[in-house]
Short mmCIF file of C-alpha atoms in Angstrom, two decimals:
data_model
loop_
_atom_site.label_atom_id
_atom_site.label_comp_id
_atom_site.label_asym_id
_atom_site.label_seq_id
_atom_site.Cartn_x
_atom_site.Cartn_y
_atom_site.Cartn_z
CA MET A 1 -68.86 35.53 33.91
CA LYS A 2 -66.16 34.94 36.52
CA LEU A 3 -62.65 34.71 35.09
CA SER A 4 -60.20 32.09 36.31
CA THR A 5 -56.78 33.08 37.63
CA ARG A 6 -55.17 31.86 34.39
CA GLN A 7 -57.53 34.01 32.30
CA LYS A 8 -56.87 37.06 34.48
CA ILE A 9 -53.10 36.66 34.14
CA ASN A 10 -53.40 36.26 30.36
CA LEU A 11 -55.62 39.33 30.12
CA VAL A 12 -53.22 41.50 32.14
CA THR A 13 -50.26 40.26 30.08
CA PHE A 14 -52.18 40.97 26.87
CA PHE A 15 -52.75 44.62 27.83
CA ILE A 16 -49.12 44.94 28.93
CA PHE A 17 -48.05 43.91 25.43
CA VAL A 18 -50.63 46.22 23.81
CA VAL A 19 -49.66 49.29 25.84
CA ALA A 20 -46.05 48.79 26.87
CA GLY A 21 -44.82 47.37 23.55
CA PRO A 22 -45.65 50.36 21.32
CA LEU A 23 -44.68 52.80 24.10
CA TYR A 24 -41.26 51.17 24.39
CA CYS A 25 -40.75 51.35 20.62
CA LEU A 26 -41.58 55.06 20.56
CA ILE A 27 -39.21 55.83 23.44
CA LYS A 28 -36.50 53.69 21.85
CA PHE A 29 -36.88 55.50 18.53
CA GLU A 30 -36.62 58.88 20.27
CA LEU A 31 -33.39 57.79 21.91
CA MET A 32 -32.01 56.37 18.69
CA LEU A 33 -32.71 59.65 16.89
CA LYS A 34 -30.21 61.33 19.17
CA TYR A 35 -27.39 58.86 18.59
CA TYR A 36 -28.03 57.19 15.20
CA SER A 37 -28.66 58.29 11.66
CA LEU A 38 -31.89 56.55 10.61
CA PRO A 39 -33.13 56.15 7.00
CA ASP A 40 -35.30 59.02 5.72
CA LYS A 41 -38.22 56.72 4.88
CA LEU A 42 -38.25 55.38 8.42
CA MET A 43 -38.20 58.96 9.72
CA GLN A 44 -41.22 59.78 7.53
CA GLU A 45 -43.13 56.74 8.83
CA MET A 46 -42.47 57.80 12.42
CA ALA A 47 -43.91 61.24 11.69
CA VAL A 48 -47.26 59.78 10.52
CA PRO A 49 -49.99 59.54 13.23
CA ILE A 50 -50.96 56.05 14.35
CA ARG A 51 -53.16 54.20 11.84
CA TRP A 52 -55.78 51.47 12.22
CA SER A 53 -53.46 49.03 10.49
CA ASP A 54 -50.93 49.67 13.26
CA VAL A 55 -53.58 49.01 15.91
CA TRP A 56 -54.64 45.59 14.63
CA GLN A 57 -51.02 44.61 14.13
CA ILE A 58 -50.30 45.45 17.77
CA PHE A 59 -53.33 43.46 18.94
CA LEU A 60 -52.43 40.52 16.71
CA LEU A 61 -48.86 40.49 18.00
CA ALA A 62 -50.06 40.65 21.62
CA PHE A 63 -52.60 37.87 21.05
CA LEU A 64 -49.99 35.57 19.50
CA LEU A 65 -47.43 36.22 22.23
CA VAL A 66 -49.90 35.65 25.08
CA TYR A 67 -52.33 32.94 24.03
CA THR A 68 -50.23 30.67 21.81
CA PRO A 69 -47.78 29.78 24.65
CA ASP A 70 -50.80 29.31 26.93
CA PHE A 71 -52.44 26.88 24.49
CA PHE A 72 -49.13 25.01 24.25
CA ALA A 73 -48.89 24.89 28.07
CA GLN A 74 -52.38 23.37 28.32
CA TRP A 75 -51.43 20.73 25.74
CA LEU A 76 -48.31 19.89 27.75
CA ARG A 77 -50.40 19.42 30.91
CA ARG A 78 -52.56 16.89 29.10
CA THR A 79 -49.48 15.17 27.64
CA PHE A 80 -47.46 15.15 30.91
CA PRO A 81 -50.13 15.10 33.63
CA LYS A 82 -48.04 13.40 36.31
CA ARG A 83 -46.45 15.50 39.03
CA THR A 84 -43.08 13.85 38.36
CA ARG A 85 -43.02 15.47 34.90
CA ASN A 86 -43.38 19.08 36.15
CA VAL A 87 -39.73 19.98 35.45
CA THR A 88 -39.86 18.46 31.94
CA ARG A 89 -43.10 20.28 31.19
CA TYR A 90 -41.80 23.65 32.43
CA PHE A 91 -38.52 23.28 30.50
CA LEU A 92 -40.45 22.58 27.29
CA GLN A 93 -42.65 25.62 27.96
CA LEU A 94 -39.64 27.92 28.34
CA THR A 95 -38.00 26.50 25.21
CA PHE A 96 -41.18 26.97 23.22
CA ILE A 97 -41.64 30.54 24.46
CA GLY A 98 -38.12 31.53 23.42
CA LEU A 99 -38.39 29.98 19.96
CA PHE A 100 -41.96 31.17 19.36
CA VAL A 101 -41.36 34.77 20.48
CA PHE A 102 -38.22 34.94 18.35
CA SER A 103 -40.12 33.61 15.31
CA VAL A 104 -43.02 36.04 15.74
CA ILE A 105 -40.89 39.13 16.39
CA TYR A 106 -38.53 38.25 13.54
CA SER A 107 -41.47 37.70 11.17
CA PHE A 108 -42.91 41.10 12.08
CA LYS A 109 -39.47 42.66 11.55
CA GLN A 110 -39.18 41.08 8.10
CA TRP A 111 -42.71 42.14 7.22
CA GLY A 112 -42.03 45.71 8.41
CA GLU A 113 -38.80 45.94 6.42
CA ALA A 114 -40.55 44.64 3.31
CA SER A 115 -43.41 47.13 3.61
CA LEU A 116 -41.13 50.09 4.39
CA GLY A 117 -38.32 49.13 2.08
CA VAL A 118 -35.72 49.84 4.77
CA GLU A 119 -33.81 47.76 7.29
CA LEU A 120 -34.98 48.20 10.88
CA PRO A 121 -32.32 48.60 13.59
CA LEU A 122 -31.21 45.26 15.04
CA GLU A 123 -30.88 46.83 18.46
CA LEU A 124 -34.60 47.57 18.50
CA PHE A 125 -35.37 44.00 17.41
CA PHE A 126 -33.22 42.35 20.10
CA ASP A 127 -34.45 44.64 22.87
CA PHE A 128 -38.08 44.05 21.95
CA PHE A 129 -37.46 40.29 21.73
CA LEU A 130 -35.89 40.29 25.19
CA ILE A 131 -38.74 42.26 26.76
CA CYS A 132 -41.42 40.08 25.15
CA THR A 133 -39.65 36.88 26.20
CA ILE A 134 -39.22 37.98 29.82
CA THR A 135 -42.86 39.11 30.02
CA ALA A 136 -44.11 35.84 28.48
CA ILE A 137 -41.95 33.74 30.81
CA PHE A 138 -43.12 35.73 33.83
CA SER A 139 -46.82 35.32 32.98
CA THR A 140 -46.31 31.63 32.15
CA SER A 141 -44.55 31.08 35.48
CA LEU A 142 -47.44 32.71 37.35
CA ILE A 143 -49.95 30.51 35.51
CA GLU A 144 -47.85 27.40 36.15
CA MET A 145 -47.57 28.18 39.86
CA ASN A 146 -51.33 28.69 40.03
CA TYR A 147 -51.86 25.39 38.18
CA LEU A 148 -49.51 23.49 40.52
CA SER A 149 -51.24 25.03 43.54
CA ILE A 150 -54.66 23.88 42.30
CA GLN A 151 -53.29 20.41 41.49
CA TRP A 152 -51.72 20.14 44.93
CA GLU A 153 -55.05 21.00 46.58
CA LYS A 154 -56.89 18.48 44.40
CA GLU A 155 -54.31 15.76 45.16
CA ALA A 156 -54.56 16.50 48.89
CA VAL A 157 -58.35 16.10 48.80
CA GLN A 158 -58.11 13.01 46.59
CA ARG A 159 -55.44 11.44 48.79
CA GLU A 160 -57.57 11.97 51.87
CA LEU A 161 -60.51 10.34 50.09
CA LEU A 162 -58.34 7.46 48.91
CA GLN A 163 -56.99 6.99 52.41
CA LYS A 164 -60.53 6.56 53.71
CA GLU A 165 -61.30 4.14 50.89
CA HIS A 166 -58.05 2.31 51.59
CA LEU A 167 -58.93 1.82 55.25
CA GLN A 168 -62.39 0.66 54.27
CA ALA A 169 -60.87 -1.68 51.67
CA GLN A 170 -58.54 -3.16 54.30
CA PHE A 171 -61.51 -3.83 56.53
CA GLU A 172 -63.49 -5.39 53.69
CA VAL A 173 -60.55 -7.62 52.72
CA LEU A 174 -60.22 -8.81 56.31
CA LYS A 175 -63.96 -9.51 56.47
CA SER A 176 -63.78 -11.37 53.18
CA GLN A 177 -61.47 -13.93 54.75
CA VAL A 178 -63.75 -14.60 57.69
CA ASN A 179 -67.15 -14.20 56.10
CA PRO A 180 -69.66 -17.00 56.69
CA HIS A 181 -69.58 -18.13 53.06
CA PHE A 182 -65.82 -18.65 53.09
CA LEU A 183 -65.90 -20.39 56.46
CA PHE A 184 -68.85 -22.55 55.45
CA ASN A 185 -67.07 -23.81 52.32
CA SER A 186 -63.83 -24.38 54.22
CA PHE A 187 -65.42 -26.26 57.13
CA ASN A 188 -67.67 -28.22 54.82
CA THR A 189 -64.64 -29.36 52.82
CA LEU A 190 -62.72 -30.05 56.03
CA SER A 191 -65.51 -32.22 57.47
CA GLU A 192 -65.46 -34.39 54.36
CA LEU A 193 -61.66 -34.73 54.50
CA ILE A 194 -61.56 -35.71 58.18
CA SER A 195 -63.56 -38.86 57.56
CA SER A 196 -62.16 -39.78 54.16
CA LYS A 197 -58.62 -38.33 54.05
CA PRO A 198 -57.43 -37.38 57.55
CA LYS A 199 -53.83 -36.65 56.45
CA LEU A 200 -55.08 -34.26 53.78
CA ALA A 201 -57.39 -32.70 56.37
CA ILE A 202 -54.34 -31.81 58.47
CA ASP A 203 -52.70 -30.17 55.44
CA PHE A 204 -55.94 -28.31 54.77
CA VAL A 205 -56.03 -26.88 58.30
CA GLN A 206 -52.36 -25.85 58.08
CA GLU A 207 -52.89 -24.00 54.81
CA LEU A 208 -56.04 -22.36 56.16
CA SER A 209 -54.12 -21.17 59.21
CA LYS A 210 -51.42 -19.68 56.94
CA ILE A 211 -54.07 -17.57 55.23
CA PHE A 212 -55.42 -16.20 58.52
CA ARG A 213 -51.88 -15.61 59.82
CA PHE A 214 -50.97 -13.65 56.67
CA VAL A 215 -54.12 -11.51 56.91
CA LEU A 216 -53.52 -10.70 60.57
CA GLU A 217 -49.79 -9.98 60.14
CA ASN A 218 -50.25 -7.79 57.06
CA ARG A 219 -53.57 -6.09 57.76
CA SER A 220 -51.81 -2.73 58.24
CA ASN A 221 -49.17 -3.18 55.50
CA GLU A 222 -49.69 -1.30 52.26
CA ILE A 223 -47.11 -3.36 50.34
CA VAL A 224 -45.76 -6.89 50.75
CA GLU A 225 -43.05 -8.73 48.85
CA LEU A 226 -44.28 -10.64 45.84
CA ASN A 227 -42.64 -13.74 47.29
CA SER A 228 -44.89 -13.54 50.39
CA GLU A 229 -47.95 -12.88 48.26
CA LEU A 230 -47.21 -15.94 46.12
CA LYS A 231 -46.92 -18.13 49.24
CA LEU A 232 -50.33 -16.91 50.38
CA PHE A 233 -51.73 -17.49 46.91
CA LYS A 234 -50.47 -21.08 46.92
CA SER A 235 -52.16 -21.68 50.28
CA TYR A 236 -55.43 -20.28 49.00
CA LEU A 237 -55.01 -22.23 45.77
CA PHE A 238 -54.54 -25.41 47.79
CA LEU A 239 -57.97 -24.91 49.38
CA MET A 240 -59.54 -24.22 46.00
CA GLN A 241 -57.99 -27.29 44.40
CA ILE A 242 -59.32 -29.47 47.23
CA ARG A 243 -62.78 -28.23 46.27
CA PHE A 244 -62.42 -28.35 42.49
CA GLY A 245 -59.69 -30.95 41.97
CA ASP A 246 -58.24 -31.20 38.47
CA ASN A 247 -60.95 -28.88 37.17
CA LEU A 248 -58.81 -25.94 38.31
CA HIS A 249 -55.49 -25.62 36.45
CA ILE A 250 -52.73 -23.14 37.35
CA ASN A 251 -49.70 -22.27 35.22
CA TRP A 252 -46.84 -20.34 36.89
CA ASN A 253 -44.16 -18.30 35.16
CA VAL A 254 -42.72 -15.82 37.67
CA PRO A 255 -38.89 -15.47 37.70
CA ASP A 256 -37.23 -15.59 41.13
CA GLU A 257 -35.47 -12.25 40.58
CA LYS A 258 -38.84 -10.50 40.42
CA LYS A 259 -40.09 -11.93 43.69
CA GLN A 260 -38.39 -9.15 45.68
CA PHE A 261 -40.69 -6.56 44.12
CA GLY A 262 -43.73 -5.36 46.05
CA ILE A 263 -47.44 -5.92 45.51
CA VAL A 264 -50.60 -4.84 47.30
CA PRO A 265 -51.52 -7.57 49.84
CA LEU A 266 -54.13 -10.17 48.83
CA THR A 267 -54.15 -9.04 45.19
CA LEU A 268 -53.70 -12.54 43.75
CA GLN A 269 -56.08 -14.09 46.24
CA ILE A 270 -58.80 -11.61 45.26
CA LEU A 271 -58.18 -12.26 41.56
CA LEU A 272 -58.42 -16.01 42.10
CA GLU A 273 -61.57 -15.56 44.17
CA ASN A 274 -63.05 -13.40 41.42
CA ALA A 275 -62.23 -16.00 38.73
CA VAL A 276 -63.73 -18.86 40.76
CA LYS A 277 -66.84 -16.87 41.65
CA HIS A 278 -67.79 -15.79 38.12
CA ASN A 279 -66.83 -18.79 35.97
CA ILE A 280 -68.06 -22.33 35.41
CA ILE A 281 -65.62 -24.90 36.80
CA SER A 282 -66.33 -28.49 35.81
CA LYS A 283 -64.75 -31.53 34.22
CA ASP A 284 -66.09 -30.50 30.82
CA LYS A 285 -65.14 -26.87 31.36
CA PRO A 286 -62.03 -26.65 33.53
CA LEU A 287 -60.81 -23.22 34.58
CA HIS A 288 -57.28 -22.43 33.36
CA ILE A 289 -55.39 -19.68 35.18
CA THR A 290 -51.98 -18.31 34.21
CA VAL A 291 -49.80 -16.10 36.42
CA GLU A 292 -46.83 -14.60 34.56
CA LEU A 293 -44.83 -11.44 33.90
CA ASP A 294 -44.90 -9.29 30.78
CA ASN A 295 -41.80 -7.61 29.33
CA GLY A 296 -42.06 -4.85 31.92
CA ASN A 297 -42.68 -5.01 35.64
CA ARG A 298 -46.31 -6.07 35.39
CA LEU A 299 -47.79 -9.25 36.79
CA ILE A 300 -50.40 -10.78 34.49
CA PHE A 301 -53.31 -12.83 35.83
CA ARG A 302 -55.38 -14.42 33.08
CA ASN A 303 -58.13 -17.01 32.98
CA ASN A 304 -60.28 -18.49 30.25
CA LEU A 305 -63.72 -16.89 30.22
CA GLN A 306 -66.70 -19.17 30.75
CA LYS A 307 -69.26 -17.13 32.62
CA LYS A 308 -72.01 -18.81 34.58
CA LEU A 309 -75.29 -18.81 32.64
CA ASP A 310 -77.25 -17.65 35.67
CA GLU A 311 -74.60 -15.13 36.64
CA LYS A 312 -76.11 -12.69 39.08
CA THR A 313 -73.11 -11.82 41.20
CA VAL A 314 -71.29 -8.56 40.65
CA THR A 315 -67.87 -7.35 41.66
CA THR A 316 -68.03 -5.84 45.15
CA LYS A 317 -65.64 -3.71 47.17
CA ILE A 318 -63.50 -6.77 47.81
CA GLY A 319 -63.04 -7.35 44.09
CA LEU A 320 -61.30 -5.51 41.29
CA GLN A 321 -62.35 -2.06 42.52
CA ASN A 322 -60.67 -2.85 45.82
CA ILE A 323 -57.36 -3.53 44.05
CA MET A 324 -57.71 -0.44 41.85
CA ASN A 325 -58.35 1.86 44.82
CA ARG A 326 -55.46 0.49 46.87
CA TYR A 327 -52.97 0.75 43.98
CA LYS A 328 -54.08 4.32 43.34
CA TYR A 329 -53.58 5.16 47.00
CA VAL A 330 -50.31 3.31 47.60
CA ALA A 331 -48.35 3.93 44.40
CA ASP A 332 -50.52 6.15 42.17
CA GLU A 333 -50.56 3.30 39.64
CA ALA A 334 -53.40 1.87 37.59
CA ILE A 335 -54.18 -1.76 36.86
CA ASP A 336 -55.24 -2.86 33.37
CA ILE A 337 -58.39 -4.94 33.00
CA ILE A 338 -58.96 -6.58 29.61
CA GLU A 339 -61.91 -8.78 28.73
CA THR A 340 -62.03 -10.57 25.37
CA ALA A 341 -64.44 -13.16 24.05
CA LYS A 342 -62.24 -15.95 25.41
CA GLU A 343 -60.14 -14.49 28.24
CA PHE A 344 -60.25 -12.23 31.25
CA ILE A 345 -56.90 -10.54 31.90
CA VAL A 346 -55.72 -8.31 34.74
CA LYS A 347 -52.29 -6.63 34.60
CA VAL A 348 -50.97 -5.52 37.97
CA PRO A 349 -47.87 -3.30 38.28
CA LEU A 350 -45.10 -4.56 40.54
CA ILE A 351 -43.74 -1.90 42.85
CA LYS A 352 -40.16 -1.28 43.88
CA ILE A 353 -40.17 -1.48 47.65
CA GLU A 354 -37.93 1.59 48.01
CA GLN A 355 -40.31 3.81 46.03
CA ILE A 356 -42.93 3.58 48.76
#
């Protein structure tokens, strides 16, 4: 079985504790014999050859000092997985190592004094604590550097993959605005308006042109201001409301001060398109859509759920997965998708422009 770098470092550190620890204690005792007057009982214990009880105690001490901090480090990586928490995670590791090593060494000192009936020299205790702490910190630092190196390589590969997906998503979004189905619906609606409501037909063409202008101007932008996105959404909503009339209801609740935040382009348009595509919209069953903010910087898009009975369409690359991939690529953020019996909710994080 091939050992990982972390396992190799732990194994080497374990044997360092097993061999170097007892050897240091023996040398230290020899030096202390020259300069200090030690208790007779302690002198008698030192004269006895090594026993099996001493061996398992050494191995137990080494195991605790090596693997317990490592288990704690792995737990911290699961608790603070983000790269921005590396300093916090490493600080907690060092703090834990110091406290844990002190507790273990002190416990062994107390146990040794109780079994021998004498007080062990404090100098030996502090020196051994210092050596164990430095060794544990050194091995932990090596493991942490190896972990960060592996994570960096994984992130580089993942970012390259996401970049490819992002470019593909941009292309798919652009195609979605000029696909035959979209154009057919738009021109079909426009032809009806020209004969019946020519003034409204002019407005329809103007709003349609705004959509195409936005797509062309922002096709290479990763982030746009929420204010610009809302203007596009209103243009797209205008086209939808021409088709569905009062059967499509929109409720807005977005404060002006939040409109300077950033959002992935065409997010709201895709969410509206998704809601229209998958739900019944009629006089008896109007579609209600709410766009609002939660207590944090998250934009909430919710609609009442009334799926089509013959629903055969599925979310494609231009749907929710598109938004998820682009948010992961641009800001390393996730969107929340919640489906209940009555509602479909998508929570999209707003992004500070300067963080990109």
